[in-house]
């Protein structure tokens, strides 16, 4: 019996003004075809309505309690502390695959 991969995905999403948000908005539809996704963002109500309708969004703060529901978690990390600080705090305790979009994390 084959079961679909269950992925947690942590990233900013539009309308956040960051290239990582735009990158994730383009990547998620392809990932959604391959896995059952739960997308973690700072504030789900802030995300563009089309993305809220399409994906299961949860606040980043909910990831620790729900970590066991995922086969793995992908973190999209960059330098903007406004977009990545909460993700960084969670990643320190609940690691997964970390995609670094900047050569240096300076904050």
GROMACS .gro file of N, CA and C in nm:
model
  321
    1UNK      N    1   0.084  -0.118   0.000
    1UNK     CA    2   0.000   0.000   0.000
    1UNK      C    3   0.089   0.125   0.000
    2UNK      N    4   0.075   0.208  -0.099
    2UNK     CA    5   0.151   0.332  -0.107
    2UNK      C    6   0.072   0.447  -0.047
    3UNK      N    7   0.138   0.523   0.035
    3UNK     CA    8   0.077   0.638   0.099
    3UNK      C    9   0.148   0.762   0.051
    4UNK      N   10   0.073   0.869   0.030
    4UNK     CA   11   0.136   0.995  -0.011
    4UNK      C   12   0.221   1.050   0.102
    5UNK      N   13   0.331   1.111   0.064
    5UNK     CA   14   0.418   1.178   0.159
    5UNK      C   15   0.343   1.293   0.224
    6UNK      N   16   0.360   1.309   0.354
    6UNK     CA   17   0.296   1.420   0.427
    6UNK      C   18   0.406   1.520   0.463
    7UNK      N   19   0.399   1.639   0.403
    7UNK     CA   20   0.503   1.739   0.423
    7UNK      C   21   0.451   1.861   0.496
    8UNK      N   22   0.532   1.909   0.590
    8UNK     CA   23   0.513   2.042   0.643
    8UNK      C   24   0.602   2.134   0.561
    9UNK      N   25   0.554   2.253   0.532
    9UNK     CA   26   0.628   2.348   0.449
    9UNK      C   27   0.621   2.482   0.518
   10UNK      N   28   0.736   2.539   0.554
   10UNK     CA   29   0.741   2.664   0.632
   10UNK      C   30   0.806   2.772   0.546
   11UNK      N   31   0.730   2.879   0.521
   11UNK     CA   32   0.780   2.984   0.433
   11UNK      C   33   0.690   3.106   0.441
   12UNK      N   34   0.744   3.223   0.414
   12UNK     CA   35   0.655   3.336   0.391
   12UNK      C   36   0.582   3.316   0.258
   13UNK      N   37   0.466   3.376   0.245
   13UNK     CA   38   0.389   3.372   0.121
   13UNK      C   39   0.339   3.512   0.088
   14UNK      N   40   0.304   3.536  -0.039
   14UNK     CA   41   0.250   3.667  -0.074
   14UNK      C   42   0.124   3.696   0.010
   15UNK      N   43   0.113   3.821   0.050
   15UNK     CA   44   0.172   3.942  -0.004
   15UNK      C   45   0.304   3.983   0.061
   16UNK      N   46   0.366   3.897   0.144
   16UNK     CA   47   0.497   3.934   0.197
   16UNK      C   48   0.588   3.972   0.082
   17UNK      N   49   0.659   4.081   0.099
   17UNK     CA   50   0.743   4.135  -0.009
   17UNK      C   51   0.883   4.077   0.000
   18UNK      N   52   0.893   3.951  -0.040
   18UNK     CA   53   1.020   3.882  -0.042
   18UNK      C   54   1.019   3.783  -0.158
   19UNK      N   55   1.134   3.765  -0.219
   19UNK     CA   56   1.144   3.669  -0.328
   19UNK      C   57   1.113   3.527  -0.284
   20UNK      N   58   1.139   3.496  -0.159
   20UNK     CA   59   1.110   3.361  -0.108
   20UNK      C   60   0.960   3.336  -0.105
   21UNK      N   61   0.882   3.438  -0.072
   21UNK     CA   62   0.735   3.424  -0.075
   21UNK      C   63   0.687   3.394  -0.216
   22UNK      N   64   0.740   3.468  -0.314
   22UNK     CA   65   0.703   3.445  -0.454
   22UNK      C   66   0.748   3.307  -0.501
   23UNK      N   67   0.870   3.270  -0.464
   23UNK     CA   68   0.924   3.138  -0.500
   23UNK      C   69   0.833   3.027  -0.445
   24UNK      N   70   0.795   3.038  -0.319
   24UNK     CA   71   0.710   2.936  -0.258
   24UNK      C   72   0.573   2.930  -0.323
   25UNK      N   73   0.517   3.046  -0.355
   25UNK     CA   74   0.385   3.047  -0.420
   25UNK      C   75   0.390   2.973  -0.554
   26UNK      N   76   0.502   2.980  -0.623
   26UNK     CA   77   0.516   2.908  -0.750
   26UNK      C   78   0.549   2.760  -0.730
   27UNK      N   79   0.620   2.727  -0.625
   27UNK     CA   80   0.661   2.589  -0.599
   27UNK      C   81   0.549   2.503  -0.540
   28UNK      N   82   0.465   2.561  -0.457
   28UNK     CA   83   0.364   2.483  -0.384
   28UNK      C   84   0.267   2.404  -0.473
   29UNK      N   85   0.218   2.458  -0.584
   29UNK     CA   86   0.128   2.376  -0.666
   29UNK      C   87   0.191   2.247  -0.715
   30UNK      N   88   0.320   2.249  -0.750
   30UNK     CA   89   0.388   2.127  -0.792
   30UNK      C   90   0.407   2.030  -0.678
   31UNK      N   91   0.445   2.081  -0.562
   31UNK     CA   92   0.459   1.994  -0.443
   31UNK      C   93   0.326   1.933  -0.402
   32UNK      N   94   0.220   2.010  -0.419
   32UNK     CA   95   0.087   1.965  -0.380
   32UNK      C   96   0.044   1.843  -0.462
   33UNK      N   97   0.094   1.831  -0.584
   33UNK     CA   98   0.061   1.715  -0.667
   33UNK      C   99   0.134   1.589  -0.618
   34UNK      N  100   0.244   1.608  -0.545
   34UNK     CA  101   0.328   1.496  -0.502
   34UNK      C  102   0.309   1.456  -0.356
   35UNK      N  103   0.257   1.547  -0.275
   35UNK     CA  104   0.250   1.522  -0.130
   35UNK      C  105   0.129   1.592  -0.070
   36UNK      N  106   0.091   1.544   0.046
   36UNK     CA  107  -0.011   1.612   0.125
   36UNK      C  108   0.060   1.721   0.204
   37UNK      N  109   0.025   1.846   0.178
   37UNK     CA  110   0.096   1.960   0.237
   37UNK      C  111   0.019   2.026   0.349
   38UNK      N  112   0.092   2.066   0.449
   38UNK     CA  113   0.046   2.164   0.546
   38UNK      C  114   0.147   2.277   0.541
   39UNK      N  115   0.100   2.397   0.513
   39UNK     CA  116   0.189   2.511   0.494
   39UNK      C  117   0.181   2.598   0.620
   40UNK      N  118   0.298   2.623   0.678
   40UNK     CA  119   0.307   2.703   0.800
   40UNK      C  120   0.361   2.841   0.766
   41UNK      N  121   0.286   2.942   0.809
   41UNK     CA  122   0.323   3.082   0.786
   41UNK      C  123   0.305   3.159   0.917
   42UNK      N  124   0.362   3.277   0.923
   42UNK     CA  125   0.350   3.359   1.044
   42UNK      C  126   0.203   3.386   1.078
   43UNK      N  127   0.126   3.433   0.980
   43UNK     CA  128  -0.015   3.467   1.003
   43UNK      C  129  -0.097   3.421   0.883
   44UNK      N  130  -0.168   3.308   0.894
   44UNK     CA  131  -0.244   3.256   0.779
   44UNK      C  132  -0.346   3.354   0.722
   45UNK      N  133  -0.404   3.439   0.806
   45UNK     CA  134  -0.505   3.534   0.757
   45UNK      C  135  -0.443   3.644   0.671
   46UNK      N  136  -0.313   3.662   0.680
   46UNK     CA  137  -0.242   3.764   0.603
   46UNK      C  138  -0.211   3.717   0.460
   47UNK      N  139  -0.215   3.588   0.435
   47UNK     CA  140  -0.178   3.530   0.305
   47UNK      C  141  -0.286   3.561   0.202
   48UNK      N  142  -0.244   3.579   0.077
   48UNK     CA  143  -0.337   3.605  -0.032
   48UNK      C  144  -0.451   3.503  -0.032
   49UNK      N  145  -0.570   3.552  -0.061
   49UNK     CA  146  -0.691   3.469  -0.054
   49UNK      C  147  -0.682   3.346  -0.144
   50UNK      N  148  -0.625   3.358  -0.263
   50UNK     CA  149  -0.618   3.242  -0.354
   50UNK      C  150  -0.533   3.130  -0.294
   51UNK      N  151  -0.427   3.166  -0.222
   51UNK     CA  152  -0.343   3.065  -0.156
   51UNK      C  153  -0.412   3.008  -0.033
   52UNK      N  154  -0.486   3.091   0.040
   52UNK     CA  155  -0.562   3.041   0.156
   52UNK      C  156  -0.665   2.939   0.113
   53UNK      N  157  -0.728   2.961  -0.002
   53UNK     CA  158  -0.830   2.867  -0.051
   53UNK      C  159  -0.768   2.736  -0.099
   54UNK      N  160  -0.649   2.743  -0.155
   54UNK     CA  161  -0.589   2.624  -0.218
   54UNK      C  162  -0.514   2.533  -0.121
   55UNK      N  163  -0.451   2.592  -0.020
   55UNK     CA  164  -0.363   2.514   0.067
   55UNK      C  165  -0.410   2.518   0.212
   56UNK      N  166  -0.373   2.413   0.285
   56UNK     CA  167  -0.403   2.406   0.428
   56UNK      C  168  -0.296   2.487   0.501
   57UNK      N  169  -0.332   2.605   0.549
   57UNK     CA  170  -0.238   2.695   0.615
   57UNK      C  171  -0.255   2.689   0.766
   58UNK      N  172  -0.144   2.691   0.835
   58UNK     CA  173  -0.141   2.693   0.981
   58UNK      C  174  -0.037   2.794   1.026
   59UNK      N  175  -0.052   2.849   1.146
   59UNK     CA  176   0.054   2.939   1.197
   59UNK      C  177   0.180   2.859   1.231
   60UNK      N  178   0.295   2.922   1.214
   60UNK     CA  179   0.423   2.856   1.246
   60UNK      C  180   0.423   2.805   1.390
   61UNK      N  181   0.360   2.879   1.479
   61UNK     CA  182   0.356   2.839   1.620
   61UNK      C  183   0.287   2.704   1.640
   62UNK      N  184   0.208   2.658   1.543
   62UNK     CA  185   0.139   2.529   1.554
   62UNK      C  186   0.227   2.411   1.513
   63UNK      N  187   0.342   2.437   1.451
   63UNK     CA  188   0.426   2.327   1.402
   63UNK      C  189   0.474   2.234   1.513
   64UNK      N  190   0.525   2.284   1.626
   64UNK     CA  191   0.573   2.189   1.728
   64UNK      C  192   0.468   2.086   1.771
   65UNK      N  193   0.346   2.127   1.788
   65UNK     CA  194   0.240   2.035   1.831
   65UNK      C  195   0.198   1.940   1.719
   66UNK      N  196   0.224   1.976   1.595
   66UNK     CA  197   0.180   1.896   1.481
   66UNK      C  198   0.294   1.828   1.407
   67UNK      N  199   0.417   1.840   1.455
   67UNK     CA  200   0.534   1.784   1.388
   67UNK      C  201   0.518   1.636   1.358
   68UNK      N  202   0.461   1.562   1.449
   68UNK     CA  203   0.446   1.418   1.432
   68UNK      C  204   0.355   1.381   1.315
   69UNK      N  205   0.274   1.474   1.265
   69UNK     CA  206   0.183   1.447   1.153
   69UNK      C  207   0.254   1.447   1.017
   70UNK      N  208   0.380   1.490   1.015
   70UNK     CA  209   0.453   1.505   0.889
   70UNK      C  210   0.566   1.403   0.878
   71UNK      N  211   0.587   1.357   0.756
   71UNK     CA  212   0.703   1.271   0.730
   71UNK      C  213   0.831   1.354   0.727
   72UNK      N  214   0.818   1.480   0.697
   72UNK     CA  215   0.931   1.572   0.694
   72UNK      C  216   0.880   1.715   0.686
   73UNK      N  217   0.970   1.808   0.714
   73UNK     CA  218   0.936   1.950   0.709
   73UNK      C  219   1.042   2.021   0.626
   74UNK      N  220   0.999   2.110   0.537
   74UNK     CA  221   1.087   2.191   0.455
   74UNK      C  222   1.076   2.336   0.502
   75UNK      N  223   1.189   2.395   0.534
   75UNK     CA  224   1.196   2.535   0.577
   75UNK      C  225   1.262   2.617   0.467
   76UNK      N  226   1.199   2.726   0.426
   76UNK     CA  227   1.255   2.817   0.326
   76UNK      C  228   1.307   2.940   0.401
   77UNK      N  229   1.437   2.948   0.419
   77UNK     CA  230   1.497   3.048   0.509
   77UNK      C  231   1.575   3.155   0.433
   78UNK      N  232   1.555   3.280   0.475
   78UNK     CA  233   1.630   3.392   0.420
   78UNK      C  234   1.671   3.487   0.531
   79UNK      N  235   1.718   3.604   0.494
   79UNK     CA  236   1.773   3.699   0.590
   79UNK      C  237   1.673   3.795   0.653
   80UNK      N  238   1.558   3.813   0.596
   80UNK     CA  239   1.464   3.910   0.647
   80UNK      C  240   1.409   3.867   0.783
   81UNK      N  241   1.447   3.936   0.892
   81UNK     CA  242   1.401   3.891   1.024
   81UNK      C  243   1.249   3.901   1.040
   82UNK      N  244   1.185   3.992   0.968
   82UNK     CA  245   1.040   4.004   0.978
   82UNK      C  246   0.970   3.880   0.922
   83UNK      N  247   1.030   3.818   0.823
   83UNK     CA  248   0.969   3.702   0.758
   83UNK      C  249   1.019   3.568   0.810
   84UNK      N  250   1.134   3.566   0.879
   84UNK     CA  251   1.197   3.438   0.910
   84UNK      C  252   1.229   3.415   1.057
   85UNK      N  253   1.209   3.511   1.143
   85UNK     CA  254   1.246   3.494   1.283
   85UNK      C  255   1.170   3.381   1.351
   86UNK      N  256   1.039   3.375   1.334
   86UNK     CA  257   0.960   3.268   1.397
   86UNK      C  258   1.001   3.132   1.343
   87UNK      N  259   1.029   3.125   1.213
   87UNK     CA  260   1.073   3.001   1.152
   87UNK      C  261   1.207   2.957   1.211
   88UNK      N  262   1.297   3.049   1.227
   88UNK     CA  263   1.429   3.018   1.282
   88UNK      C  264   1.417   2.961   1.422
   89UNK      N  265   1.331   3.020   1.505
   89UNK     CA  266   1.314   2.969   1.642
   89UNK      C  267   1.260   2.826   1.642
   90UNK      N  268   1.165   2.796   1.555
   90UNK     CA  269   1.107   2.662   1.549
   90UNK      C  270   1.209   2.563   1.493
   91UNK      N  271   1.282   2.604   1.391
   91UNK     CA  272   1.380   2.514   1.328
   91UNK      C  273   1.487   2.467   1.426
   92UNK      N  274   1.523   2.550   1.521
   92UNK     CA  275   1.626   2.512   1.618
   92UNK      C  276   1.585   2.391   1.701
   93UNK      N  277   1.456   2.370   1.717
   93UNK     CA  278   1.407   2.260   1.801
   93UNK      C  279   1.343   2.147   1.721
   94UNK      N  280   1.297   2.175   1.601
   94UNK     CA  281   1.228   2.076   1.518
   94UNK      C  282   1.286   2.080   1.378
   95UNK      N  283   1.404   2.023   1.360
   95UNK     CA  284   1.473   2.035   1.232
   95UNK      C  285   1.402   1.962   1.119
   96UNK      N  286   1.442   1.998   1.001
   96UNK     CA  287   1.393   1.937   0.879
   96UNK      C  288   1.490   1.971   0.768
   97UNK      N  289   1.442   1.981   0.647
   97UNK     CA  290   1.524   2.022   0.534
   97UNK      C  291   1.523   2.175   0.530
   98UNK      N  292   1.640   2.234   0.542
   98UNK     CA  293   1.652   2.380   0.543
   98UNK      C  294   1.707   2.426   0.409
   99UNK      N  295   1.629   2.507   0.338
   99UNK     CA  296   1.673   2.566   0.212
   99UNK      C  297   1.716   2.708   0.243
  100UNK      N  298   1.846   2.735   0.229
  100UNK     CA  299   1.900   2.869   0.256
  100UNK      C  300   1.902   2.948   0.126
  101UNK      N  301   1.834   3.061   0.126
  101UNK     CA  302   1.826   3.145   0.006
  101UNK      C  303   1.930   3.255   0.006
  102UNK      N  304   2.007   3.267   0.113
  102UNK     CA  305   2.113   3.367   0.122
  102UNK      C  306   2.241   3.298   0.167
  103UNK      N  307   2.354   3.347   0.120
  103UNK     CA  308   2.483   3.286   0.158
  103UNK      C  309   2.517   3.308   0.304
  104UNK      N  310   2.470   3.419   0.360
  104UNK     CA  311   2.501   3.453   0.499
  104UNK      C  312   2.371   3.488   0.569
  105UNK      N  313   2.348   3.430   0.685
  105UNK     CA  314   2.235   3.470   0.768
  105UNK      C  315   2.290   3.563   0.876
  106UNK      N  316   2.265   3.691   0.863
  106UNK     CA  317   2.331   3.788   0.949
  106UNK      C  318   2.247   3.841   1.063
  107UNK      N  319   2.123   3.801   1.077
  107UNK     CA  320   2.042   3.851   1.189
  107UNK      C  321   2.039   3.750   1.301
   0.00000   0.00000   0.00000
